[in-house]
Coordinates of C-alpha atoms and ligand atoms in Angstrom, one line a residue:
M22 CA -51.0 20.5 1.9
K23 CA -47.5 21.3 2.8
L24 CA -47.7 18.5 5.6
K25 CA -49.0 16.0 2.9
Y26 CA -45.9 16.5 0.9
I27 CA -43.6 16.1 4.0
Y28 CA -45.3 12.8 4.9
A29 CA -44.7 11.8 1.2
F30 CA -41.3 12.7 1.4
L31 CA -40.7 10.9 4.7
F32 CA -42.4 7.8 3.5
L33 CA -40.1 7.8 0.3
V34 CA -37.0 8.1 2.3
F35 CA -38.2 5.5 4.5
V36 CA -38.9 2.9 1.6
V37 CA -35.6 3.9 0.0
S38 CA -33.6 3.3 3.1
L39 CA -35.7 -0.2 3.5
L40 CA -34.5 -1.0 0.0
V41 CA -31.1 0.0 0.5
Y42 CA -31.0 -1.9 3.7
F43 CA -32.3 -5.0 2.2
S44 CA -30.3 -5.0 -0.9
N45 CA -26.9 -4.3 0.7
K46 CA -26.9 -5.0 4.3
G47 CA -29.0 -8.2 4.1
P48 CA -26.9 -10.0 1.6
V49 CA -23.7 -8.8 3.2
D50 CA -24.7 -10.3 6.6
N51 CA -25.7 -13.6 4.8
F52 CA -22.2 -13.7 3.1
V53 CA -20.8 -14.0 6.4
K54 CA -23.2 -16.6 7.4
E55 CA -22.4 -18.4 4.3
F56 CA -18.8 -18.2 5.1
N57 CA -18.9 -19.6 8.5
N58 CA -17.4 -23.1 9.0
S59 CA -15.7 -22.6 5.5
Y60 CA -12.2 -22.7 7.4
L61 CA -11.2 -22.4 11.0
S62 CA -11.0 -19.1 12.9
E63 CA -8.8 -20.7 15.7
I64 CA -7.0 -24.1 16.0
E65 CA -6.8 -26.3 19.0
P66 CA -3.0 -27.2 19.6
N67 CA -2.6 -30.9 20.0
G68 CA 0.7 -30.5 22.0
T69 CA 3.1 -32.1 19.4
I70 CA 6.0 -29.7 18.5
I71 CA 7.5 -30.5 15.3
E72 CA 11.0 -28.6 15.4
Y73 CA 13.4 -28.1 12.4
D74 CA 16.8 -26.3 11.9
I75 CA 17.0 -24.3 8.8
V76 CA 20.4 -22.6 7.5
A77 CA 20.3 -20.4 4.8
A78 CA 23.7 -20.2 3.1
P79 CA 25.5 -20.2 -0.3
S80 CA 26.0 -23.8 -1.9
K81 CA 26.3 -25.3 -5.0
L82 CA 23.8 -27.3 -7.3
N83 CA 24.6 -29.8 -10.1
F84 CA 21.9 -29.7 -12.4
L85 CA 23.2 -28.5 -15.6
G86 CA 25.6 -31.1 -17.1
D87 CA 28.8 -31.2 -15.4
T88 CA 29.2 -27.7 -14.1
E89 CA 28.4 -26.8 -10.6
T90 CA 26.2 -23.6 -10.4
N91 CA 26.5 -21.3 -7.4
V92 CA 23.1 -21.0 -5.5
W93 CA 21.8 -20.1 -2.3
S94 CA 19.8 -22.5 -0.4
Y95 CA 17.9 -23.8 2.6
N96 CA 20.1 -26.7 4.3
G97 CA 22.3 -27.0 1.3
Q98 CA 19.4 -28.4 -0.9
I99 CA 17.0 -27.1 -3.7
P100 CA 14.2 -27.4 -3.2
G101 CA 15.0 -26.7 0.5
P102 CA 13.5 -29.0 3.1
V103 CA 9.9 -30.4 2.8
L104 CA 8.7 -29.7 6.4
R105 CA 5.7 -32.0 7.4
A106 CA 3.2 -31.6 10.2
E107 CA -0.2 -32.7 11.1
L108 CA -3.1 -30.3 11.5
G109 CA -2.7 -29.2 15.3
D110 CA 0.8 -29.5 15.4
T111 CA 3.1 -26.7 16.5
I112 CA 5.9 -25.9 13.9
K113 CA 9.0 -24.5 15.3
V114 CA 11.9 -23.4 13.0
N115 CA 15.3 -22.3 14.5
F116 CA 16.5 -20.4 11.6
T117 CA 20.0 -18.9 10.9
N118 CA 21.2 -16.7 8.2
N119 CA 24.4 -17.5 6.7
L120 CA 23.9 -15.5 3.7
P121 CA 25.9 -12.4 2.8
Q122 CA 22.6 -10.4 2.9
E123 CA 19.9 -9.9 5.5
T124 CA 16.7 -12.1 4.8
T125 CA 13.6 -13.5 6.6
I126 CA 11.1 -16.4 6.0
H127 CA 7.9 -15.9 4.8
W128 CA 5.3 -18.8 5.0
H129 CA 3.1 -18.3 1.9
G130 CA -0.4 -19.0 2.3
V131 CA -0.1 -20.1 5.9
R132 CA -2.3 -18.3 8.4
V133 CA 0.2 -17.5 11.1
P134 CA 0.4 -15.2 13.7
N135 CA 1.3 -11.6 12.2
A136 CA 4.6 -11.5 14.1
M137 CA 5.6 -14.9 12.2
D138 CA 4.8 -13.6 8.7
G139 CA 8.3 -12.6 7.9
V140 CA 7.8 -9.1 6.3
P141 CA 10.7 -6.8 7.4
G142 CA 9.6 -3.6 8.4
V143 CA 6.2 -4.6 8.6
T144 CA 6.0 -7.7 11.0
Q145 CA 9.6 -8.1 12.1
D146 CA 13.3 -6.8 11.6
A147 CA 15.4 -8.2 8.8
I148 CA 17.6 -11.1 10.1
E149 CA 21.2 -9.9 9.7
P150 CA 24.0 -12.1 8.4
G151 CA 25.1 -14.5 11.1
E152 CA 21.9 -13.9 13.1
S153 CA 19.2 -16.2 14.0
F154 CA 15.3 -16.0 14.6
V155 CA 12.8 -18.7 15.8
Y156 CA 9.5 -19.1 13.8
E157 CA 6.9 -20.7 15.6
F158 CA 3.2 -21.2 14.7
I159 CA 0.4 -23.6 14.5
P160 CA -1.1 -23.9 10.8
K161 CA -4.6 -23.7 11.0
D162 CA -5.3 -25.1 7.3
A163 CA -4.0 -28.4 6.0
G164 CA -2.5 -28.5 2.6
T165 CA 0.4 -27.6 0.4
F166 CA 2.2 -24.4 1.3
W167 CA 5.7 -23.0 0.9
F168 CA 8.4 -20.6 2.3
H169 CA 10.7 -18.1 0.9
P170 CA 12.7 -15.0 1.9
H171 CA 10.8 -11.7 2.0
V172 CA 14.0 -9.5 1.5
R173 CA 15.2 -8.9 -1.9
S174 CA 13.2 -11.8 -3.0
S175 CA 13.6 -11.4 -6.6
E176 CA 17.1 -12.2 -6.0
Q177 CA 17.1 -14.7 -3.1
V178 CA 14.2 -16.7 -4.4
E179 CA 15.9 -16.7 -8.0
R180 CA 19.1 -18.0 -6.4
G181 CA 17.2 -20.9 -4.8
L182 CA 15.8 -20.1 -1.5
Y183 CA 12.5 -21.9 -1.1
G184 CA 11.1 -25.0 0.7
I185 CA 7.7 -26.5 1.2
L186 CA 5.4 -27.0 4.2
I187 CA 2.9 -29.7 3.9
V188 CA 0.3 -29.7 6.5
E189 CA -1.4 -33.2 6.7
D190 CA -5.0 -33.6 7.3
P191 CA -5.7 -37.0 9.4
N192 CA -9.0 -37.4 7.2
D193 CA -7.3 -37.3 3.9
P194 CA -7.4 -40.7 2.0
E195 CA -3.9 -42.5 1.6
Y196 CA -2.5 -42.2 -1.7
S197 CA 0.2 -44.5 -2.7
Q198 CA 2.4 -41.7 -3.7
D199 CA 2.4 -38.2 -2.5
L200 CA 4.5 -36.3 -5.0
V201 CA 5.9 -32.8 -4.5
W202 CA 6.9 -31.1 -7.7
V203 CA 8.5 -27.8 -7.1
V204 CA 8.4 -25.8 -10.6
D205 CA 10.9 -23.1 -10.9
D206 CA 12.6 -21.3 -14.0
W207 CA 16.2 -20.2 -13.9
L208 CA 18.0 -17.6 -15.9
I209 CA 21.2 -19.0 -16.6
D210 CA 24.3 -17.4 -18.5
G211 CA 26.8 -18.9 -20.6
D212 CA 28.9 -20.2 -17.8
N213 CA 25.8 -22.2 -16.3
Q214 CA 25.9 -19.8 -13.5
I215 CA 22.8 -17.7 -12.3
Y216 CA 22.5 -14.5 -14.4
E217 CA 23.8 -11.8 -11.9
A218 CA 21.8 -8.9 -13.0
F219 CA 18.5 -8.7 -10.9
N220 CA 15.6 -6.3 -11.6
T221 CA 16.8 -5.2 -15.0
M222 CA 15.1 -2.7 -17.0
H223 CA 13.8 -5.4 -19.5
D224 CA 12.4 -7.6 -16.2
L225 CA 10.7 -4.4 -15.1
M226 CA 9.1 -3.3 -18.6
H227 CA 7.8 -6.9 -19.0
D228 CA 6.4 -9.5 -16.9
G229 CA 9.3 -10.0 -14.4
R230 CA 12.2 -12.4 -14.8
W231 CA 11.6 -15.4 -16.8
G232 CA 14.2 -17.9 -17.2
N233 CA 15.8 -20.3 -19.8
V234 CA 15.7 -23.3 -17.8
I235 CA 12.8 -24.8 -16.3
T236 CA 13.1 -27.5 -13.5
V237 CA 10.9 -29.7 -11.3
N238 CA 12.5 -30.3 -8.0
S239 CA 15.7 -28.9 -9.5
Q240 CA 16.0 -31.3 -12.5
I241 CA 15.3 -30.9 -16.0
Q242 CA 12.2 -32.9 -17.1
P243 CA 12.5 -35.6 -14.2
S244 CA 10.4 -38.6 -14.4
F245 CA 8.7 -40.5 -11.8
P246 CA 7.8 -44.2 -11.8
V247 CA 4.1 -45.2 -11.4
A248 CA 2.3 -48.5 -11.8
H249 CA -0.6 -49.3 -13.7
G250 CA -4.0 -48.5 -11.7
E251 CA -2.0 -46.7 -9.1
R252 CA -3.7 -43.5 -7.6
I253 CA -1.3 -40.7 -6.6
R254 CA -1.5 -37.3 -5.2
V255 CA 0.9 -34.7 -7.0
R256 CA 1.3 -31.2 -5.5
M257 CA 2.5 -28.7 -7.9
I258 CA 4.0 -25.5 -6.5
N259 CA 5.2 -22.8 -8.8
V260 CA 8.2 -21.1 -7.1
S261 CA 9.3 -19.1 -10.2
N262 CA 10.2 -15.3 -9.8
A263 CA 7.5 -14.6 -12.5
R264 CA 6.7 -17.4 -15.1
V265 CA 3.2 -18.7 -15.3
Y266 CA 2.4 -22.3 -16.3
K267 CA -0.8 -23.8 -17.6
P268 CA 0.1 -27.5 -17.0
V269 CA -1.9 -30.3 -18.7
F270 CA -1.6 -34.1 -18.9
P271 CA -2.7 -34.7 -22.5
S272 CA -3.0 -38.5 -21.9
I273 CA -4.9 -38.5 -18.8
N274 CA -7.3 -36.6 -16.7
P275 CA -6.1 -35.3 -13.2
K276 CA -8.6 -34.0 -10.8
V277 CA -7.9 -30.7 -8.9
I278 CA -8.2 -31.5 -5.2
A279 CA -7.0 -28.1 -4.1
V280 CA -5.9 -25.0 -4.9
D281 CA -3.5 -22.8 -3.0
G282 CA -3.4 -25.5 -0.3
M283 CA -7.2 -25.2 0.5
K284 CA -9.5 -27.9 -0.7
V285 CA -11.9 -27.3 -3.5
A286 CA -15.7 -27.6 -3.2
D287 CA -16.1 -29.6 -6.1
N288 CA -13.3 -31.5 -7.8
F289 CA -12.7 -30.4 -11.5
N290 CA -10.7 -31.7 -14.3
L291 CA -7.4 -29.9 -14.7
V292 CA -8.0 -27.5 -17.6
N293 CA -7.1 -24.0 -18.3
F294 CA -5.7 -23.4 -15.0
D295 CA -3.0 -20.7 -14.7
L296 CA -0.4 -21.6 -12.1
A297 CA 1.0 -18.3 -11.4
P298 CA 3.9 -17.6 -9.2
G299 CA 2.9 -18.4 -5.5
N300 CA -0.1 -20.9 -6.6
R301 CA -0.3 -24.5 -5.8
L302 CA -2.4 -27.3 -7.3
D303 CA -3.0 -30.6 -5.7
L304 CA -3.9 -33.0 -8.2
D305 CA -5.4 -36.8 -7.8
I306 CA -4.1 -38.9 -10.7
T307 CA -5.1 -42.3 -11.5
I308 CA -2.9 -44.4 -14.0
P309 CA -5.4 -46.1 -16.2
D310 CA -5.1 -50.0 -16.0
D311 CA -4.9 -50.1 -19.6
F312 CA -2.5 -47.4 -20.4
S313 CA -0.6 -48.4 -23.3
G314 CA 2.3 -45.9 -23.7
D315 CA 5.1 -45.9 -21.2
S316 CA 4.9 -42.4 -20.1
I317 CA 2.4 -39.7 -19.2
N318 CA 3.7 -36.2 -19.8
A319 CA 2.9 -32.9 -17.7
I320 CA 3.2 -30.1 -20.4
D321 CA 3.2 -26.4 -19.8
T322 CA 0.8 -24.7 -22.4
F323 CA 0.7 -21.4 -21.1
S324 CA 3.6 -19.8 -23.2
K325 CA 3.4 -20.0 -27.2
T326 CA 6.0 -23.0 -27.3
T327 CA 4.7 -25.7 -25.1
Y328 CA 7.1 -27.4 -22.7
K329 CA 7.4 -30.8 -21.1
L330 CA 8.0 -30.2 -17.2
A331 CA 8.0 -33.7 -16.0
S332 CA 6.7 -37.2 -16.8
L333 CA 5.2 -40.0 -15.0
Q334 CA 7.0 -43.3 -16.3
V335 CA 4.5 -46.1 -16.3
I336 CA 6.1 -49.0 -15.5
P337 CA 4.9 -52.8 -16.4
E338 CA 3.2 -53.4 -12.9
F339 CA -0.5 -53.7 -12.1
V340 CA -2.0 -52.6 -8.7
D341 CA -5.7 -52.3 -7.7
T342 CA -6.9 -48.7 -7.9
P343 CA -8.0 -47.7 -4.4
D344 CA -11.7 -46.6 -4.4
F345 CA -12.2 -43.5 -2.0
D346 CA -13.9 -40.2 -2.6
L347 CA -12.0 -37.3 -3.7
P348 CA -11.2 -35.1 -0.6
K349 CA -13.2 -31.9 -0.6
N350 CA -14.6 -28.9 1.3
E351 CA -18.2 -28.5 0.9
N352 CA -18.5 -25.6 2.9
I353 CA -17.2 -22.8 0.4
P354 CA -19.8 -20.1 0.1
N355 CA -21.3 -19.2 -3.2
W356 CA -21.7 -15.4 -2.9
T357 CA -23.6 -15.4 -5.8
D358 CA -25.2 -12.1 -5.0
A359 CA -21.9 -10.4 -4.4
K360 CA -22.2 -8.9 -7.7
D361 CA -24.4 -6.4 -6.5
V362 CA -22.3 -5.2 -3.7
E363 CA -20.1 -2.4 -4.1
P364 CA -16.3 -3.0 -3.7
N365 CA -15.1 -1.4 -0.5
V366 CA -11.4 -1.4 -1.8
V367 CA -10.1 -0.6 -5.2
L368 CA -6.5 -1.5 -6.0
D369 CA -5.4 0.0 -9.4
L370 CA -2.3 -1.4 -10.7
D371 CA 0.0 0.5 -12.9
A372 CA 3.5 1.6 -13.6
I373 CA 5.2 5.1 -13.3
R374 CA 8.6 6.4 -14.1
Q375 CA 10.6 7.7 -11.3
G376 CA 13.8 9.6 -12.9
M377 CA 15.5 6.7 -14.8
Q378 CA 13.7 4.1 -13.0
I379 CA 10.4 2.0 -13.4
K380 CA 8.2 1.6 -10.5
W381 CA 5.3 -0.4 -10.2
T382 CA 2.4 1.0 -8.3
I383 CA -0.6 0.1 -6.5
N384 CA -3.1 3.1 -6.3
S385 CA -0.2 5.2 -7.5
Q386 CA 1.9 4.3 -4.3
V387 CA 5.2 2.8 -4.3
F388 CA 6.1 0.5 -1.2
P389 CA 7.2 1.3 1.4
D390 CA 5.6 4.8 0.9
V391 CA 1.9 3.5 1.2
E392 CA -1.1 4.4 3.1
T393 CA -2.6 1.5 5.1
I394 CA -5.9 -0.2 3.8
T395 CA -8.1 -1.3 6.5
L396 CA -10.6 -4.2 6.5
E397 CA -12.8 -5.3 9.2
S398 CA -12.4 -8.8 10.5
N399 CA -15.5 -11.1 10.6
K400 CA -17.3 -8.8 7.8
F401 CA -17.5 -9.4 4.0
N402 CA -15.2 -7.5 2.0
K403 CA -15.0 -6.9 -1.5
I404 CA -12.0 -5.7 -3.3
L405 CA -11.7 -4.8 -7.0
I406 CA -8.1 -5.0 -8.6
N407 CA -7.8 -3.1 -11.8
N408 CA -4.9 -3.8 -14.1
K409 CA -4.2 -0.5 -16.0
S410 CA -1.0 -2.1 -17.6
T411 CA -0.5 -4.5 -20.2
R412 CA 1.6 -6.7 -18.1
L413 CA 0.8 -9.9 -15.8
H414 CA 0.2 -9.4 -11.9
P415 CA -0.2 -12.4 -9.8
M416 CA -1.6 -10.7 -6.9
H417 CA -0.9 -12.3 -3.6
L418 CA -2.6 -11.4 0.0
H419 CA -1.0 -12.6 3.2
G420 CA -2.8 -14.1 6.2
Q421 CA -6.1 -14.5 4.4
F422 CA -7.9 -16.5 1.7
F423 CA -10.3 -14.9 -1.0
K424 CA -12.4 -15.9 -3.5
V425 CA -12.7 -14.7 -7.1
L426 CA -16.0 -13.4 -7.8
S427 CA -15.6 -11.9 -11.3
R428 CA -13.4 -10.9 -14.2
N429 CA -13.9 -8.0 -16.3
G430 CA -17.5 -7.8 -15.0
K431 CA -18.4 -11.2 -15.6
E432 CA -19.1 -13.5 -12.8
V433 CA -16.8 -16.5 -12.6
E434 CA -17.5 -19.7 -10.9
E435 CA -14.4 -20.7 -8.7
D436 CA -15.6 -23.0 -6.1
Y437 CA -12.2 -22.7 -4.1
W438 CA -10.2 -20.2 -2.0
R439 CA -7.0 -18.8 -3.2
D440 CA -4.0 -16.8 -1.9
T441 CA -2.9 -15.6 -5.2
V442 CA -4.9 -14.7 -8.4
L443 CA -3.3 -13.9 -11.8
V444 CA -4.6 -10.6 -13.1
K445 CA -4.1 -10.5 -16.8
A446 CA -3.3 -7.5 -19.1
N447 CA -6.0 -4.6 -18.7
E448 CA -8.2 -7.0 -16.7
S449 CA -10.3 -6.4 -13.6
V450 CA -10.9 -9.0 -11.1
E451 CA -13.1 -8.7 -8.0
I452 CA -12.6 -10.8 -5.1
G453 CA -14.4 -11.5 -1.9
L454 CA -13.2 -12.3 1.6
V455 CA -14.2 -12.5 5.2
P456 CA -10.7 -11.7 7.1
L457 CA -10.3 -13.6 10.2
D458 CA -6.7 -13.2 11.1
K459 CA -5.9 -9.6 12.5
G460 CA -2.8 -7.6 11.8
L461 CA -0.7 -5.9 9.1
W462 CA -0.6 -8.2 6.1
V463 CA 1.1 -7.1 2.6
N464 CA -0.7 -7.5 -0.4
H465 CA 1.9 -7.7 -3.6
C466 CA 2.4 -8.9 -6.9
H467 CA 4.1 -12.1 -7.0
A468 CA 6.3 -11.0 -9.9
L469 CA 9.1 -10.8 -7.6
E470 CA 10.5 -7.8 -9.8
H471 CA 7.4 -6.0 -9.6
A472 CA 7.2 -6.3 -6.0
E473 CA 10.7 -5.2 -5.6
A474 CA 9.8 -2.2 -7.6
G475 CA 7.2 -1.1 -5.2
M476 CA 4.1 -3.3 -6.3
M477 CA 3.1 -3.9 -2.7
T478 CA 0.8 -2.2 -0.1
I479 CA -0.4 -3.1 3.4
I480 CA -3.8 -4.1 4.4
E481 CA -4.5 -4.0 8.2
V482 CA -7.2 -6.4 9.6
I483 CA -8.8 -5.0 12.5
Ligands
C2O17 CU1 5.2 -15.6 -1.3 CU2 4.6 -12.0 0.0 O1 4.9 -13.9 -0.8
CU18 CU1 3.2 -7.4 -11.2

């Protein structure tokens, strides 16, 4: 009698463990299989070294009427240099800091060796004024990337320190124009200078520092000539401290080729895409043959008042539209069953008061006083990000790409990788990833004032 119960009990335990095994372990292993070949784990160097000298220093910019604005820049220009390399090239940057402050360069979205990631106190020492540092790496992914300081970034990026890195894929089609649109906003005072108070109480209590002048490539509403029938690639990069854009082109229908540098699985129309700080969008735009107006506007529709960012000026010239397939990456995992998997990491985003100050926290911790979170490489990981505040947090993870799985418990269809995702007021977002690159990678809010106020943590990929 007793034995019968024991057998029954053991059998039950067996069945339950089988169920647990197949409902969890099975899919999780499949998630890794589905992921494989989505992007490279290692890249073969092709032997070419592309070398650049970059100097960060105070300079002047003339973009507000006749007055010169004091800025900080890379090589005296804003945006900084556009570095271009082919997949497989080694990029070597001889960097010199001629700023009155220490600095570093972080390669946003680029899977670099950990020691090249530019995070002071985590991957390198800050570079003192007058000192130099050599950054050298082989980008593993082709696409649109950017670089910026990771020291006092809410001040240094706002003053104008950012540049672009484009890694070309030899398999990509040739567009007649490859335009880089660096979108920034500036908080300018009555003397046409950068408003000198950084990380103000106002910035911290809200969504960071939003400026009063919006520029594309440091110009206010620039226009770019295009011909009828022309097919162009536009790379939009949001380098603003905190402003989010929702770009639309009301008179045409651009297709999204890539998000955050990485090609999408299926090209989609540009609608309702929040281009948060850090995000990039690569667009395929064909100027209709029969376009009747003389300009095509790019409008920001994120804020209540819409704003023209830039325009394509359609000149009276006609060219044949090249016929090629949109570039895409078909190997992006669906991970549809990931909804049944419990997250192995939860990140709660919130604010606290510390004396007279406001601090932004991840799991109640203020950077750099954080406990390192561990993720296993080559395993499926699911992270739940809970925004417990009513502010916007564009969360960025260094060194890895992730896929958004759900928002507020509802599955979302995003057939592309990201390195930055906007988490809105009280929203919860689940992301999935298979980390490949080992090391200490920070994860932070890209509203730079929030990051400065502590909203950053360290993820170790082992
Ligand atoms: Cu562009 Cu740590 O960020
Ligand atoms: Cu934030």
